[in-house]
Short mmCIF file of C-alpha atoms in Angstrom, two decimals:
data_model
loop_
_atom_site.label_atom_id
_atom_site.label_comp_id
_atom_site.label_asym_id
_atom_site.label_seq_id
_atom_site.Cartn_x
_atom_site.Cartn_y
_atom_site.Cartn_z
CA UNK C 54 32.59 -23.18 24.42
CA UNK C 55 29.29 -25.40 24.03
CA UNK C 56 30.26 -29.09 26.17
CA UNK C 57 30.32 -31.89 23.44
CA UNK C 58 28.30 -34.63 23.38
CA UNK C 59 29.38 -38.34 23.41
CA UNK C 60 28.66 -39.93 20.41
CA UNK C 61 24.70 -41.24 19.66
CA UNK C 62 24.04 -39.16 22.86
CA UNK C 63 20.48 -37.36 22.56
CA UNK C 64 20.98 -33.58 23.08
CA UNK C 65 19.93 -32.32 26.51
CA UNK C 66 17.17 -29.76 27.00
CA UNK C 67 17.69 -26.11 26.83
CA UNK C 68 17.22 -24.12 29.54
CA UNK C 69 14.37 -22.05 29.69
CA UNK C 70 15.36 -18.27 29.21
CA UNK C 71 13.49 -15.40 27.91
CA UNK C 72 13.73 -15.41 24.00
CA UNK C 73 14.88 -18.14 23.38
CA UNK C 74 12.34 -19.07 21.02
CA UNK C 75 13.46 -16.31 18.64
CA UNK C 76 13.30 -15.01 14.67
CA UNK C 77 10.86 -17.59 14.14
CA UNK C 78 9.96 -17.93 9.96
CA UNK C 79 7.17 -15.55 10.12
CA UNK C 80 7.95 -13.20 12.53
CA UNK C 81 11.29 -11.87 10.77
CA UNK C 82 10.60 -8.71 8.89
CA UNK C 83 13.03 -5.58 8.28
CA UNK C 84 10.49 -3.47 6.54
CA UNK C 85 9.20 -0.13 8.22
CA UNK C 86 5.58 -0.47 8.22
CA UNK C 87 5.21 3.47 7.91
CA UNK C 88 2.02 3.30 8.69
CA UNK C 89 1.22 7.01 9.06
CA UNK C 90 2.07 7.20 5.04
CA UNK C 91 -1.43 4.73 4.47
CA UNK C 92 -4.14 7.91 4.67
CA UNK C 93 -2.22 9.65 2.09
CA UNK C 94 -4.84 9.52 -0.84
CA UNK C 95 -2.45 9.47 -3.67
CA UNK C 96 -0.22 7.41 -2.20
CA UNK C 97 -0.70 4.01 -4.17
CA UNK C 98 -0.82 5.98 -7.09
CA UNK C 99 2.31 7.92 -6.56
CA UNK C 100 4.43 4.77 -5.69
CA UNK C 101 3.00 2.34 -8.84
CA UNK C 102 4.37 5.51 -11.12
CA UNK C 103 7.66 5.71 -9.01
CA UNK C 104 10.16 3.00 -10.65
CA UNK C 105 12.05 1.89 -7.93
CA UNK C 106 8.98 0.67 -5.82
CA UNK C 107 8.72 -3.05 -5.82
CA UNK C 108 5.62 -5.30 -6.19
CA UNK C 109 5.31 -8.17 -4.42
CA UNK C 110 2.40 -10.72 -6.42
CA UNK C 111 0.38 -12.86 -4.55
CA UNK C 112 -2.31 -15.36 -6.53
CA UNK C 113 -4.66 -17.52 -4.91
CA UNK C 114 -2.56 -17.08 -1.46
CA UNK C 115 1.26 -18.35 -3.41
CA UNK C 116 3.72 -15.39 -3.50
CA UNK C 117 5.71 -14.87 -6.42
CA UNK C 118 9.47 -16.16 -6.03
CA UNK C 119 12.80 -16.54 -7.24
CA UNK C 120 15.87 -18.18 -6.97
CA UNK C 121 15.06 -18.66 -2.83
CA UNK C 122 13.37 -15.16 -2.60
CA UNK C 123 10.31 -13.00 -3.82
CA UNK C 124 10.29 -12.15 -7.28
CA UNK C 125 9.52 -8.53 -6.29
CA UNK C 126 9.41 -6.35 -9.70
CA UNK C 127 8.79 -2.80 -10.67
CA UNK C 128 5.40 -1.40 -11.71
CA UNK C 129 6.58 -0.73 -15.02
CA UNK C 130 7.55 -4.65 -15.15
CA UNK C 131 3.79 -6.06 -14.10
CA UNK C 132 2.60 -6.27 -17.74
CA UNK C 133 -1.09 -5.67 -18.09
CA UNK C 134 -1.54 -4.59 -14.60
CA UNK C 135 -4.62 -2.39 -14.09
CA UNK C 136 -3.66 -1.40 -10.41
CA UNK C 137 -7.13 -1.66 -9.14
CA UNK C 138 -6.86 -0.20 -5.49
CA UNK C 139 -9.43 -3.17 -4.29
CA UNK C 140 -5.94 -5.25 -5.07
CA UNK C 141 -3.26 -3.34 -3.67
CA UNK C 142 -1.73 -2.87 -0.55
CA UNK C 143 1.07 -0.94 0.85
CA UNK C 144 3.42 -3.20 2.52
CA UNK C 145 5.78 -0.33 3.90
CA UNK C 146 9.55 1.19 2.87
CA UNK C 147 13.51 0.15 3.61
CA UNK C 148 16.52 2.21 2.64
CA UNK C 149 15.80 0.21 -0.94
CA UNK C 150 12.42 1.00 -1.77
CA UNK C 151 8.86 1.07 -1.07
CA UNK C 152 7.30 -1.95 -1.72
CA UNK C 153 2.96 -3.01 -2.42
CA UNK C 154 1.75 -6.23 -2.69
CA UNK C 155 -0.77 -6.73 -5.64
CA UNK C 156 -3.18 -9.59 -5.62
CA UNK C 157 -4.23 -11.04 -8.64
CA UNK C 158 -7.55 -11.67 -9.95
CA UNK C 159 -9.56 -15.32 -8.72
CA UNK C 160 -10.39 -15.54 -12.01
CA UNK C 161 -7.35 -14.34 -13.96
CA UNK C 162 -7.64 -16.38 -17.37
CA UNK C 163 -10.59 -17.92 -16.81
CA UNK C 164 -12.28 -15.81 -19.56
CA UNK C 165 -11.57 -16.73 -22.94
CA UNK C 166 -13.12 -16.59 -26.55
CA UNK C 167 -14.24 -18.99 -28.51
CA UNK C 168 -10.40 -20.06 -29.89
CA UNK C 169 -9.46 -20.45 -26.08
CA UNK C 170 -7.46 -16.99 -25.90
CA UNK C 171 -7.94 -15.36 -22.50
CA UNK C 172 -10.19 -11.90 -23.16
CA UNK C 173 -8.41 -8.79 -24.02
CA UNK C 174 -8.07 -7.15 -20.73
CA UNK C 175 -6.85 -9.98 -19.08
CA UNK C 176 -4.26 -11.23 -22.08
CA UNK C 177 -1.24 -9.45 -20.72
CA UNK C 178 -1.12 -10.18 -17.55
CA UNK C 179 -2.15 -13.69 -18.27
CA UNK C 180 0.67 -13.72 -20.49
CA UNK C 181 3.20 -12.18 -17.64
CA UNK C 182 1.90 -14.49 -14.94
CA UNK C 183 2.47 -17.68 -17.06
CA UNK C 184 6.14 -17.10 -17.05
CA UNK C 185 6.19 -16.72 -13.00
CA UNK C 186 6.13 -19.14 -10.07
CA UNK C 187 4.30 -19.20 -7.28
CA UNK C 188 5.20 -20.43 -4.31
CA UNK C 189 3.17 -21.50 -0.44
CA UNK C 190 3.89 -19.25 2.35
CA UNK C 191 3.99 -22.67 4.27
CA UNK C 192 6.93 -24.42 2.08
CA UNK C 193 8.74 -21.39 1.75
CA UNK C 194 8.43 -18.81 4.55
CA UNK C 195 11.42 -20.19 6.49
CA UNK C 196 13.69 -20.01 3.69
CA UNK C 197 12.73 -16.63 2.58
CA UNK C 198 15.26 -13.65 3.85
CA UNK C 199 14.53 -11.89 6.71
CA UNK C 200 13.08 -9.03 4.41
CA UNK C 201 10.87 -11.48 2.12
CA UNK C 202 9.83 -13.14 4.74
CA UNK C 203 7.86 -10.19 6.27
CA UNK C 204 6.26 -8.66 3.46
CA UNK C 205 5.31 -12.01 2.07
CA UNK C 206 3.20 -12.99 5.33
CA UNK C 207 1.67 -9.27 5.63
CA UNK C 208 0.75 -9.35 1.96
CA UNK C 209 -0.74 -13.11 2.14
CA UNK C 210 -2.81 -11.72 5.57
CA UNK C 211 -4.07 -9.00 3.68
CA UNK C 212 -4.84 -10.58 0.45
CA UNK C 213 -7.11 -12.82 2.39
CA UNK C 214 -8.56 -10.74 4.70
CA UNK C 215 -9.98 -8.59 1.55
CA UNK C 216 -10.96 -11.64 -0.66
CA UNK C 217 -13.30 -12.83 2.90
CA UNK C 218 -14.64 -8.91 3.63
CA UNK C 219 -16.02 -7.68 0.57
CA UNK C 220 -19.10 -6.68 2.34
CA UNK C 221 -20.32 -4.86 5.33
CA UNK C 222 -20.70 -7.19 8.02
CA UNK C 223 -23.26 -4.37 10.00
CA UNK C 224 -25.55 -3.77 6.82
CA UNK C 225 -24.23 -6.27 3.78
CA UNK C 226 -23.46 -3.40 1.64
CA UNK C 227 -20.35 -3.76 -0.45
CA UNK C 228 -17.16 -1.85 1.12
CA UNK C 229 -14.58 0.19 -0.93
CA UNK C 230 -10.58 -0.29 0.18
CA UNK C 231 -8.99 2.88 1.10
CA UNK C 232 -6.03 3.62 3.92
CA UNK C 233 -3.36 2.31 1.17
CA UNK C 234 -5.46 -1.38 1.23
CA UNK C 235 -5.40 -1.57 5.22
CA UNK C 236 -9.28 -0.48 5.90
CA UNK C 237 -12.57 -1.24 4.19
CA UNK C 238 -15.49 1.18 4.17
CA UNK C 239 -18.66 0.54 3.82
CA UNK C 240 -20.39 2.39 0.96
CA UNK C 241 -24.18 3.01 2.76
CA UNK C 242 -22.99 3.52 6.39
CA UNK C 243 -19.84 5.00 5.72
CA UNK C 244 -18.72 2.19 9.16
CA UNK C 245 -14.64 1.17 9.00
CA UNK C 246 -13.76 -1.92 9.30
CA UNK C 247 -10.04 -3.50 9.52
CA UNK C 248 -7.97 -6.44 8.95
CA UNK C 249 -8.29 -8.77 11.69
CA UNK C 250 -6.42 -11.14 13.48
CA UNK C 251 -7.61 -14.67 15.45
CA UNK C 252 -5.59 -15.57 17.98
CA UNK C 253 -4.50 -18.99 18.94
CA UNK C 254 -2.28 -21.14 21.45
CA UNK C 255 -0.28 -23.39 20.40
CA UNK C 256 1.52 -25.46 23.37
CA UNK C 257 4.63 -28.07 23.78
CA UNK C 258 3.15 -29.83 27.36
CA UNK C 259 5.75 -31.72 29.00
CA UNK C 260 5.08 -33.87 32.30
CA UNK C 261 6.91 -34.67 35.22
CA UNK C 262 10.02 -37.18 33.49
CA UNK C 263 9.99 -34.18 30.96
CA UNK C 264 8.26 -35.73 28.09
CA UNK C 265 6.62 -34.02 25.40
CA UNK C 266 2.98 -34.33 24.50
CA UNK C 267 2.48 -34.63 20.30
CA UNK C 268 -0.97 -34.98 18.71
CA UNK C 269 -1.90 -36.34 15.42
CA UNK C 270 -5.23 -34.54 13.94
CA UNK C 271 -7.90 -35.90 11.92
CA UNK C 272 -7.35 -34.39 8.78
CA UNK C 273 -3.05 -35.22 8.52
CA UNK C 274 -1.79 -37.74 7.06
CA UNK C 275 -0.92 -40.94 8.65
CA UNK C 276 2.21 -40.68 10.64
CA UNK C 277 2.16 -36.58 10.99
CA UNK C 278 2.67 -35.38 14.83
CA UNK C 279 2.47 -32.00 16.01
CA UNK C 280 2.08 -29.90 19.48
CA UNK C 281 -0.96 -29.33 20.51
CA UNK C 282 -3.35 -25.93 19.41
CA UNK C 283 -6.44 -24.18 19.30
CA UNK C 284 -8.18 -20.71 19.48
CA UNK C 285 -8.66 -18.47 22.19
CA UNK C 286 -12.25 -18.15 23.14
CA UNK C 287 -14.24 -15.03 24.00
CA UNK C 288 -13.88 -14.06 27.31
CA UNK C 289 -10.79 -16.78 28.34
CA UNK C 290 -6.94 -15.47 28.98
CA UNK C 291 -4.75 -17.39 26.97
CA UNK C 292 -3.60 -19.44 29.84
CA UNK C 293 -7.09 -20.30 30.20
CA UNK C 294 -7.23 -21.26 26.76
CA UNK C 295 -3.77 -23.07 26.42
CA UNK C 296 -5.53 -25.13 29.90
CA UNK C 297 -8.75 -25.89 28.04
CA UNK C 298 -7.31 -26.93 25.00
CA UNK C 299 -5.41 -29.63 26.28
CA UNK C 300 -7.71 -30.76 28.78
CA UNK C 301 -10.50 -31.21 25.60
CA UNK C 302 -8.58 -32.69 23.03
CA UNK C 303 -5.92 -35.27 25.26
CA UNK C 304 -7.66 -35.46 28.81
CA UNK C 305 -4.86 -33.94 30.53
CA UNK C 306 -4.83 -31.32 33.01
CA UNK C 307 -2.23 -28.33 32.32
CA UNK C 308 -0.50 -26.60 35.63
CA UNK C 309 2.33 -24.07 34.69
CA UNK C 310 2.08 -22.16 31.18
CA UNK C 311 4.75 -20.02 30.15
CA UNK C 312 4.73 -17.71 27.14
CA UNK C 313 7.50 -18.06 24.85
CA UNK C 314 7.02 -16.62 21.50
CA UNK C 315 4.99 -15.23 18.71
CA UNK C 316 4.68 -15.45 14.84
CA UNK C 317 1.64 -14.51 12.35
CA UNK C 318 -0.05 -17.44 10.56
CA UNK C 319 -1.80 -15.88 7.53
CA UNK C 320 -3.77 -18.82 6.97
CA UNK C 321 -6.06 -16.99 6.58
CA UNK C 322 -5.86 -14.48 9.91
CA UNK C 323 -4.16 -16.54 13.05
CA UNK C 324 -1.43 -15.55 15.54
CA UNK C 325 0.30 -18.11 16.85
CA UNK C 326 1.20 -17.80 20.72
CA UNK C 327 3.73 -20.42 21.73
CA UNK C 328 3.81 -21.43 25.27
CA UNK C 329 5.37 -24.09 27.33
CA UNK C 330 3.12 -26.16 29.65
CA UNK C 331 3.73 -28.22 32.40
CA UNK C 332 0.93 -31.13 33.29
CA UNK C 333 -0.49 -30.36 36.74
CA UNK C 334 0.96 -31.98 39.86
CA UNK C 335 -0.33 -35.12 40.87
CA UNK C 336 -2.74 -35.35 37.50
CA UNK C 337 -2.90 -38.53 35.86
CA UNK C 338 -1.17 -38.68 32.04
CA UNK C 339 -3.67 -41.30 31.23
CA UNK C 340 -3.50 -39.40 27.40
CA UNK C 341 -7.32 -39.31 26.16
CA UNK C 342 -8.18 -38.10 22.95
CA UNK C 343 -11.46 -36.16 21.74
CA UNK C 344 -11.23 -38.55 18.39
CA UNK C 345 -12.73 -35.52 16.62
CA UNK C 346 -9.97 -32.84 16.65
CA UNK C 347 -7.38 -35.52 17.55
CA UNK C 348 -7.27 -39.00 16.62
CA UNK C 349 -3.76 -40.06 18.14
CA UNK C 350 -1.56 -38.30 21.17
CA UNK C 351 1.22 -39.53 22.87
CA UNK C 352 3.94 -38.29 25.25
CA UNK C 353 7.51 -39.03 23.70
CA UNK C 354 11.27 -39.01 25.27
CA UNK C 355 13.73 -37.43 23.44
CA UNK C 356 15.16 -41.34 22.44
CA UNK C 357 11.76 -42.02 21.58
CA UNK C 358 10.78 -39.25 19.59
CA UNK C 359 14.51 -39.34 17.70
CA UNK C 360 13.92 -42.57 17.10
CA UNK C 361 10.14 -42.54 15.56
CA UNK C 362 11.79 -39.58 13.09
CA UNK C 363 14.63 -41.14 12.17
CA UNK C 364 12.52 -44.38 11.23
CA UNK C 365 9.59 -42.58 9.53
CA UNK C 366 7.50 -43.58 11.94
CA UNK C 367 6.48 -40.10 12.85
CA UNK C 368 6.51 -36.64 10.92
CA UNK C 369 7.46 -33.22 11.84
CA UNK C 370 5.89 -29.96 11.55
CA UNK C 371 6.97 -28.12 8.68
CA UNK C 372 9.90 -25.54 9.18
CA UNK C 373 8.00 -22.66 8.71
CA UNK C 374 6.00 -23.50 11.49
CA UNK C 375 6.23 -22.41 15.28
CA UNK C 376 5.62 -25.64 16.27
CA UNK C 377 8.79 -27.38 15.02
CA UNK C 378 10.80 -24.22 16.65
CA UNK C 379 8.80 -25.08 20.46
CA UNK C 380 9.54 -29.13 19.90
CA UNK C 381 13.34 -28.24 18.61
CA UNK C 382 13.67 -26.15 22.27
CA UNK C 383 12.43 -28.61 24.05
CA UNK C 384 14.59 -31.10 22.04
CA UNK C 385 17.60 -29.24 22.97
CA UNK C 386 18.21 -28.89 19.05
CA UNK C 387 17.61 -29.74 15.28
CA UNK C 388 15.77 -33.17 15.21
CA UNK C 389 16.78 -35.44 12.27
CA UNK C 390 14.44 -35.00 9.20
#
């Protein structure tokens, strides 16, 4: 039985135990990849003439949804669909069904004649799509079941990774998508390329009375506060990284970093690694900010921090984000919202 708290009093931090930071938004997924099935080279044709595959639609990086969940339908369903491999991508099979995610034109509807109707090939679909709605991976990922919620962030990865690579980046010839929509090859040099992934840190840094250090960036709007992030760099471990980070954009030197969990960020090609991070021993927490990256940081107390959300006076991450689930740890639980 969990202790009860008096009432008004703050929760106390969690103890630090290996997975505790755990089924994050984007990292749920109950899908088998089957990635051995992707060389097949009739395979995205045999599953958009099998009926009970499912089609997941992405446009302009929204997924299609539905009462809470994808609005995954069967081929025979996608009106006007022309099943251009360059779209398609196999996302992988359950007991249920296979399921491919098909990304829809940039310019879907664009073309029209001179009365304003969209051209003939695209009329269809343009007609089916109107009746759909599309829906961020960032305002809806956490809500999404655990099933949805990995095929939507592998389809939204892949969708962007082919809209960026349509070229050869050794000789700048145009590539064709084979491997079931997971490899690009280049039609001069015959070279294979693949979908790629950035890496990047993304830190809750406490100090000594246990306070957390929260940023605001340039580009937020007024009142938003996050944990801290950035990229890995060639050549740096990601302690290294987690270290530099903080040290360029707040002035503070970072000690102990511990890992504590993982979740893509398809926007376009991140993954996030969460860590924990202790300011060094004896460093001053004198916080100084870059003013390019970061405009604002400041430690907070739990009180404090309650407080500033409670009031308005400070915004959280969004929930599909990993960096609500490291503040919420070191929290001890759900802040108010």
């Amino acid at each position: 039985m969990k202790p009860r708290r008096a009432p008004g009093e703050e929760p106390r931090p969690a103890p630090l135990t290996v997975g505790l930071v755990h089924n994050l938004p984007l990292a749920r997924s109950t899908v088998d990849p089957d990635a051995a099935a992707r060389t097949r080279p009739d395979l995205v044709a045999a599953l958009v003439a099998e009926p009970t595959t499912r089609v997941l639609l992405v446009r302009h990086g929204h997924v299609a949804t539905r009462d809470g969940a994808l609005d995954l339908r069967s081929p025979a369903e996608v009106t006007g669909a022309t099943w251009d491999p360059e779209h398609l991508a196999y996302l992988g099979r359950d007991d249920d069904a296979a399921y491919v995610s098909l990304t829809l034109p940039e310019t879907l509807g664009d073309e029209r004649d001179l009365d304003g109707v969209p051209v003939q090939e695209d009329a269809a679909l343009v007609g089916f799509v109107e009746g759909l709605t599309f829906a961020h991976l960032r305002d809806v990922g956490d809500a999404l079941p655990d099933r949805d919620a990995g095929l939507a962030t592998t389809a939204v990865a892949l969708s962007a990774w082919h809209a960026r690579h349509p070229r050869c980046p050794r000789c700048g010839e145009v590539t064709e998508v084979i491997d079931a929509g997971w490899v690009r090859r280049c039609t001069a040099d015959r070279s294979l390329h693949y979908p790629r992934t950035d890496p990047a840190v993304i830190m809750a840094v406490t100090d000594a009375a246990d306070r957390i250090l929260l940023g605001h960036a340039a580009h937020w709007p007024a009142g938003r506060f996050s944990t801290l992030a950035g990229y890995v760099e060639p050549g740096e471990s990601v302690e290294t990284a987690v270290r530099r980070e903080v040290a360029e954009e707040a002035g503070i030197d970072v000690g102990e970093v511990q890992f504590r969990a993982s979740q893509p960020w398809p926007f376009p090609a991140s993954l996030m690694l969460g860590f924990r991070a202790r300011v060094a021993d004896g460093a001053p927490v004198e916080v100084r900010v870059d003013g390019v990256e970061l405009t604002e940081a400041r430690f907070f107390t739990r009180e404090e921090l309650a407080a500033a959300v409670r009031d308005g006076e400070v915004l959280l991450p969004m929930r599909s984000s990993i960096a609500l689930a490291l503040i919420e740890e070191w929290f001890g639980g759900p802040l108010p919202r």
